[in-house]
XYZ file of C-alpha atoms in Angstrom:
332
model
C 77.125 -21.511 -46.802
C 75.810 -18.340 -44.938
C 72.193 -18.873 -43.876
C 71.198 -15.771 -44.985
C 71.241 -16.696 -48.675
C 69.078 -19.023 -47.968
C 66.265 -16.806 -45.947
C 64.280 -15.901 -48.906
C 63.872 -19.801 -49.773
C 62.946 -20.589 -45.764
C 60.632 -17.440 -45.815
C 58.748 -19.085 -49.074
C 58.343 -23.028 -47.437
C 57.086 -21.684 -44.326
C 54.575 -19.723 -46.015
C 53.578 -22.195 -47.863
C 53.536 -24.575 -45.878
C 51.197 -22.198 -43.414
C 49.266 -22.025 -46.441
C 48.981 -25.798 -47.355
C 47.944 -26.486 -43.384
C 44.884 -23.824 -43.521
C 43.910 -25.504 -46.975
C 43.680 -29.288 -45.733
C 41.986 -27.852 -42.442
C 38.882 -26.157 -44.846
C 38.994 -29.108 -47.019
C 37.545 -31.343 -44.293
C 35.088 -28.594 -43.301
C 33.980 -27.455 -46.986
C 33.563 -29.295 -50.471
C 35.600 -27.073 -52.280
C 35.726 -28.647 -55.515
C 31.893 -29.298 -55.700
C 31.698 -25.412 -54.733
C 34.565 -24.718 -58.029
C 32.126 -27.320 -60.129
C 29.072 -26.083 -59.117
C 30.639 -22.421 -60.308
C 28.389 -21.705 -63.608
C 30.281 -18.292 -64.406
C 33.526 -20.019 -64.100
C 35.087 -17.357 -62.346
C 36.883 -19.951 -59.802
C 38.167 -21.612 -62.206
C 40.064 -18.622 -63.443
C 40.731 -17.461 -59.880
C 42.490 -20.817 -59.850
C 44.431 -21.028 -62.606
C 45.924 -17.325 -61.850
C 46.964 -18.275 -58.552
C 48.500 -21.210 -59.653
C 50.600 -19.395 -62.471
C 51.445 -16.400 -59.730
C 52.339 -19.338 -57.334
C 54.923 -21.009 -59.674
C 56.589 -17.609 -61.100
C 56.730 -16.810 -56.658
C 58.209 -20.184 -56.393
C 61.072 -19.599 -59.783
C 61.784 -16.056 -58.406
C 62.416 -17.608 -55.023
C 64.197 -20.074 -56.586
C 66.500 -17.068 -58.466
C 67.249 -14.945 -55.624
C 68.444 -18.033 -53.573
C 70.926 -18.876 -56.084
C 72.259 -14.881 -57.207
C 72.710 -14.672 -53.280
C 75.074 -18.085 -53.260
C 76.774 -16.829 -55.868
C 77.060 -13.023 -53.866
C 78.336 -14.817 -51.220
C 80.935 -16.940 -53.145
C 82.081 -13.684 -55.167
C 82.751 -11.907 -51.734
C 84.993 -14.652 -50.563
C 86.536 -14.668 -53.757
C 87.639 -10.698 -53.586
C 88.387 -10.370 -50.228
C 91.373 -8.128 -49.412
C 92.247 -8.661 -53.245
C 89.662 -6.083 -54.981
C 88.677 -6.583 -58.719
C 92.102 -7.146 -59.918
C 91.846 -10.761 -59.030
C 88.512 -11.490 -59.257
C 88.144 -14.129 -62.313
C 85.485 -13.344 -64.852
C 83.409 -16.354 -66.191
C 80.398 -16.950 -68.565
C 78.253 -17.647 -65.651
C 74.912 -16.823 -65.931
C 74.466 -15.770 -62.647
C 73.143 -11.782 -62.345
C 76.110 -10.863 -59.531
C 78.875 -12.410 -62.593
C 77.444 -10.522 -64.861
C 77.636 -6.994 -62.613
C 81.181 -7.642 -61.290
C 82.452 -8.290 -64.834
C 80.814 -5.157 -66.016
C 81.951 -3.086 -62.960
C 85.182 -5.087 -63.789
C 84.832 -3.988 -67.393
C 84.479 -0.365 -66.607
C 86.997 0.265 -63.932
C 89.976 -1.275 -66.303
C 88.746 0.996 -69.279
C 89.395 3.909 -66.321
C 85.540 4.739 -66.645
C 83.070 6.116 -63.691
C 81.386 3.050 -62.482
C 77.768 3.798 -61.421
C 77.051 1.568 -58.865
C 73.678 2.046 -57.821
C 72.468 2.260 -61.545
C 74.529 -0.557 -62.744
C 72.805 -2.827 -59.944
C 69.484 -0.881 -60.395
C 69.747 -2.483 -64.483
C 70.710 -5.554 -63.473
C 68.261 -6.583 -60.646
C 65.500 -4.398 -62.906
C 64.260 -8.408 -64.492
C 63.694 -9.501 -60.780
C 62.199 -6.173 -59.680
C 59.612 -6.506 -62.646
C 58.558 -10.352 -61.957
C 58.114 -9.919 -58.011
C 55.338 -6.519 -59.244
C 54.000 -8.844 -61.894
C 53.171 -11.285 -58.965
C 52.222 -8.661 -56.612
C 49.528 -7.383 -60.172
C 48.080 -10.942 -60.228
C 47.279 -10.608 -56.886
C 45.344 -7.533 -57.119
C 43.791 -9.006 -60.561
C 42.239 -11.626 -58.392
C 40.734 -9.653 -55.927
C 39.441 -8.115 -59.040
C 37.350 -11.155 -60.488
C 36.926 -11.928 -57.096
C 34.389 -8.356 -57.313
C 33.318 -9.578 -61.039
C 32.151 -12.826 -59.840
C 30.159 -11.243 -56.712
C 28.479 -8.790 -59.111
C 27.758 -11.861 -61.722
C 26.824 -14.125 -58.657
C 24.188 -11.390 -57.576
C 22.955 -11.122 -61.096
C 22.452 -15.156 -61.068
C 20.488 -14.353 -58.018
C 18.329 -11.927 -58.860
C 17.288 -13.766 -62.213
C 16.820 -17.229 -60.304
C 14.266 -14.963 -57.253
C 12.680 -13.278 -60.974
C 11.532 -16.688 -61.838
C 10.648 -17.925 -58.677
C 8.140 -14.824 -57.897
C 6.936 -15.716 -61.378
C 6.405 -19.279 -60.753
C 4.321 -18.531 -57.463
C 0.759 -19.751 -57.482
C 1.994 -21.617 -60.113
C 4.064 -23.947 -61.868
C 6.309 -25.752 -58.299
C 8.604 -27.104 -60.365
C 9.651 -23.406 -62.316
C 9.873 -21.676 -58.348
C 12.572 -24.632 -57.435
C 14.760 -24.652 -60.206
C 14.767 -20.783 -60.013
C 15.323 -20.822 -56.176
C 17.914 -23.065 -57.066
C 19.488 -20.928 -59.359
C 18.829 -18.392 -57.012
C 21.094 -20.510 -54.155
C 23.952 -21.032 -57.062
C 24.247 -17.361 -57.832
C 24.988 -16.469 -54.062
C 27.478 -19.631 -53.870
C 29.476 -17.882 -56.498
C 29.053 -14.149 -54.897
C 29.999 -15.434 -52.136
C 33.256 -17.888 -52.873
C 34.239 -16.013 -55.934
C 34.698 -13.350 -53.106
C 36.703 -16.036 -50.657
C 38.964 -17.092 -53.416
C 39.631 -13.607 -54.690
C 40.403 -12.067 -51.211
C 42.262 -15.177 -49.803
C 44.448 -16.342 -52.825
C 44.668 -12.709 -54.245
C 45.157 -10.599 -51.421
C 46.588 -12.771 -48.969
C 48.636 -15.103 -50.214
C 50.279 -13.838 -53.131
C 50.952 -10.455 -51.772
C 52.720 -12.565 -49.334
C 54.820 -13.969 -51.787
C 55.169 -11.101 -53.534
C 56.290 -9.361 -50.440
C 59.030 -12.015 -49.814
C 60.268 -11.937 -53.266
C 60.408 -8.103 -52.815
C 62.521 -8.613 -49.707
C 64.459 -10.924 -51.332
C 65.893 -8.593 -54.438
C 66.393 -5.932 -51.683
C 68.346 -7.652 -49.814
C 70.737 -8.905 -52.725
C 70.855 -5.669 -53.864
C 72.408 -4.620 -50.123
C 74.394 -7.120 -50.491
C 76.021 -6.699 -53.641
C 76.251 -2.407 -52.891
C 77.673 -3.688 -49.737
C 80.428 -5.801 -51.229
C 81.337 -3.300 -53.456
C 81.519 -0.414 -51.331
C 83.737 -2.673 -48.711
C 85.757 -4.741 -50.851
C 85.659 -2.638 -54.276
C 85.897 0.832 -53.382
C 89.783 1.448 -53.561
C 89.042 0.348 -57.348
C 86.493 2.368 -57.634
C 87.677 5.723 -57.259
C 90.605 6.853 -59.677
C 93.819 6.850 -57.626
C 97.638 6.115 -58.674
C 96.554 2.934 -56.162
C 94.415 1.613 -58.703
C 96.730 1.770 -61.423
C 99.414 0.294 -59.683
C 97.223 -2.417 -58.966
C 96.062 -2.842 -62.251
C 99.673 -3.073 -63.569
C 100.311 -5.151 -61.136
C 97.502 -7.539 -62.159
C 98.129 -7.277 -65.872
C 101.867 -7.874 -65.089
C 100.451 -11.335 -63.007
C 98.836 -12.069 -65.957
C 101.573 -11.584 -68.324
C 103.448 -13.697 -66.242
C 101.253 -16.259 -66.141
C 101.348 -16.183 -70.101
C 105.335 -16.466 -70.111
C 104.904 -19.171 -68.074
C 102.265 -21.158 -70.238
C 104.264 -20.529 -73.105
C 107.357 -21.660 -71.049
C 105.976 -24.837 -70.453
C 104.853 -25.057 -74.069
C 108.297 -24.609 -75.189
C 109.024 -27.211 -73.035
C 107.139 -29.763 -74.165
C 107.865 -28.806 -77.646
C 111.287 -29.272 -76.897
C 110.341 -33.057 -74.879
C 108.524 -33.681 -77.975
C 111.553 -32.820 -80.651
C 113.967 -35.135 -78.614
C 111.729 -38.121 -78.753
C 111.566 -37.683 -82.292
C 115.005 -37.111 -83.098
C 115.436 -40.318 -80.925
C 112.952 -42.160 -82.950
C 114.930 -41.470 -85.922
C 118.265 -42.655 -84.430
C 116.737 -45.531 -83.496
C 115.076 -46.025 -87.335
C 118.342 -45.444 -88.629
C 120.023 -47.813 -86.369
C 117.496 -50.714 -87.450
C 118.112 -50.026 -90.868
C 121.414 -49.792 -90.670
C 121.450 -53.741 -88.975
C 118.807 -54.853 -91.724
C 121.199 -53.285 -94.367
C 123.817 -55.590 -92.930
C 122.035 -58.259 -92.545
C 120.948 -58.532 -96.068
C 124.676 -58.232 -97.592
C 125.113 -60.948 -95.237
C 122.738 -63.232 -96.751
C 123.615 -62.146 -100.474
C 127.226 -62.870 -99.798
C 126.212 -66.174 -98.408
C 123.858 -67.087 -101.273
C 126.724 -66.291 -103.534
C 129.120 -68.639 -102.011
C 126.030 -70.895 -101.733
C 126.088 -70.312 -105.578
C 129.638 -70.751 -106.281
C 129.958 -74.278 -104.598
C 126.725 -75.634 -106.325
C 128.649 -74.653 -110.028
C 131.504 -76.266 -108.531
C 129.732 -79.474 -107.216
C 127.836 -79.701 -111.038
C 131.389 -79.361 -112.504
C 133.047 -82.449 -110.579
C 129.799 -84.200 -111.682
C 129.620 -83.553 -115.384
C 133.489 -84.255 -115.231
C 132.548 -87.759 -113.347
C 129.885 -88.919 -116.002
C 131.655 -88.391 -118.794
C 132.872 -91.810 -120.670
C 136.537 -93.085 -119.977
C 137.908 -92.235 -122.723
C 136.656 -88.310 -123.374
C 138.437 -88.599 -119.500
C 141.706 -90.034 -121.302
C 142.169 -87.540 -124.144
C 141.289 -84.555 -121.471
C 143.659 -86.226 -118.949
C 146.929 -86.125 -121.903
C 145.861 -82.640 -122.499
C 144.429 -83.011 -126.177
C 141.700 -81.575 -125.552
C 140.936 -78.275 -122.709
C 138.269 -79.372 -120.255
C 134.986 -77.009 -120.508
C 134.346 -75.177 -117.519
């Protein structure tokens, strides 16, 4: 894996990781959640909670352009001295897929690919999420200004009271001095967090995020105009190679079906063998049983004969006589 798919991703952890030293190193030096609590406009809090949602749609993007570069690379390798004839179109969801089908798409319908516009509409998503970051970060700077103005009005309403409260009640002329001290804690660090999270940090990340769609979109326009430009421009080339490629893949189809035939044919022979063999055992069973029929027939015929010899041996001596001159015809 080229490194240089991966730059946008190393360009994001070292800035934040910059930005995660600077915050532990003000966290020992400043209370920066009691300044957030102590917030009565609640402007931090919203300073916050922008930042945070610009921070995690930096970190996705990043995320995004690290993997549509991997993928860049991979499709590269995959039409290398081959052009789009051989590249293999998938249901990826991948952004670079999706443009070298449709570039695919185009050039075997013998249409005028538009590069630069095709790529233009495809990285347009990515190109609207890295401004939307870059927009947050000028929205804080924003409320940043909105919580100085609101932290000077605190401040001017907390020094009304207090000049009110002199030569008089003490306890009115602290709490409005301390109102007073609150309203130029949050001018002031409504300010800080505006400028720092707003116009520092996320225009950071919106500036890597920006490099990074830039530089897959020279990469992709690079790959085609390299590896893709003999299919690009109409040429008797190009349609040999596309009848070359559709007569790979009719090949390819002859030879599935080949093989289909083939086990068809596997699979008729082992069934025509079942049924010899089926017919075989049925035939032996057939035998078999006229085997035992002819045997309990015999079995049959000596048992008559055997109760024959005995009736003829219990009858008295005389019926034995009369049967024995002839007078009268033994019963069978």
């Amino acid at each position: 894996m080229s490194q240089k798919s991966l730059r946008t991703l190393f360009l994001w952890v070292i800035w934040t990781t910059s930005m995660l030293v600077v915050y532990l190193t003000l966290y020992q030096d400043f209370p920066i959640h009691e300044l957030i609590a102590s917030d009565t406009s609640h402007i931090s809090i919203l300073i916050i909670i922008l930042f945070c949602f610009g921070f995690v749609a930096s970190f996705v993007l990043t995320l995004l352009i690290t993997l549509e570069a991997i993928a860049a690379l991979r499709i590269e390798d995959a039409i290398r001295g081959n052009g789009l004839a051989r590249l293999e179109t998938s249901a990826s969801k991948r952004l670079a897929y999706r443009f070298f089908a449709a570039l695919k798409d185009t050039v075997d319908n013998n249409g005028r690919a538009d590069v630069e516009a095709l790529l233009n509409v495809e990285l347009a998503p990515y190109h609207r999420i890295s401004h939307s970051i870059e927009v947050i970060g000028n929205l804080l700077i924003t409320l940043g200004l909105i919580g100085t103005v609101m932290g000077m009005t605190i401040t001017l309403s907390g020094l009304g009271t207090s000049l009110d409260a002199i030569g008089g009640d003490q306890d009115q002329l602290l709490t409005g001095l301390r109102k007073a001290m609150s309203g130029m804690g949050t001018a002031f660090y409504t300010t800080l967090f505006g400028a720092v999270l707003g116009g520092i940090l996320l225009r950071v990340y919106a500036q890597i995020t920006d490099n990074g769609v830039d530089g897959l979109f020279d990469k992709l326009m690079r790959t085609c105009l390299i590896h893709c430009s003999a299919d690009l421009q109409p040429s008797m080339d190009r349609d040999i190679r596309i009848l070359e490629s559709e007569i790979e893949s009719l090949g390819k189809s002859l030879t599935r079906l080949q093989v289909a035939f083939h086990d068809t044919r596997e699979a008729m022979q082992m069934f025509r063998e079942e049924i010899t063999e089926l017919k075989t055992q049925s035939r032996q069973e057939n035998e078999v049983l006229l085997k035992n029929i002819l045997l309990q027939q015999q079995q049959s015929e000596s048992l008559r004969n055997e109760a024959r010899l005995l009736r003829r041996a219990t009858q008295p001596w005389w019926r034995r006589l009369v049967m024995a001159l002839g007078l009268v015809k033994p019963k069978s």
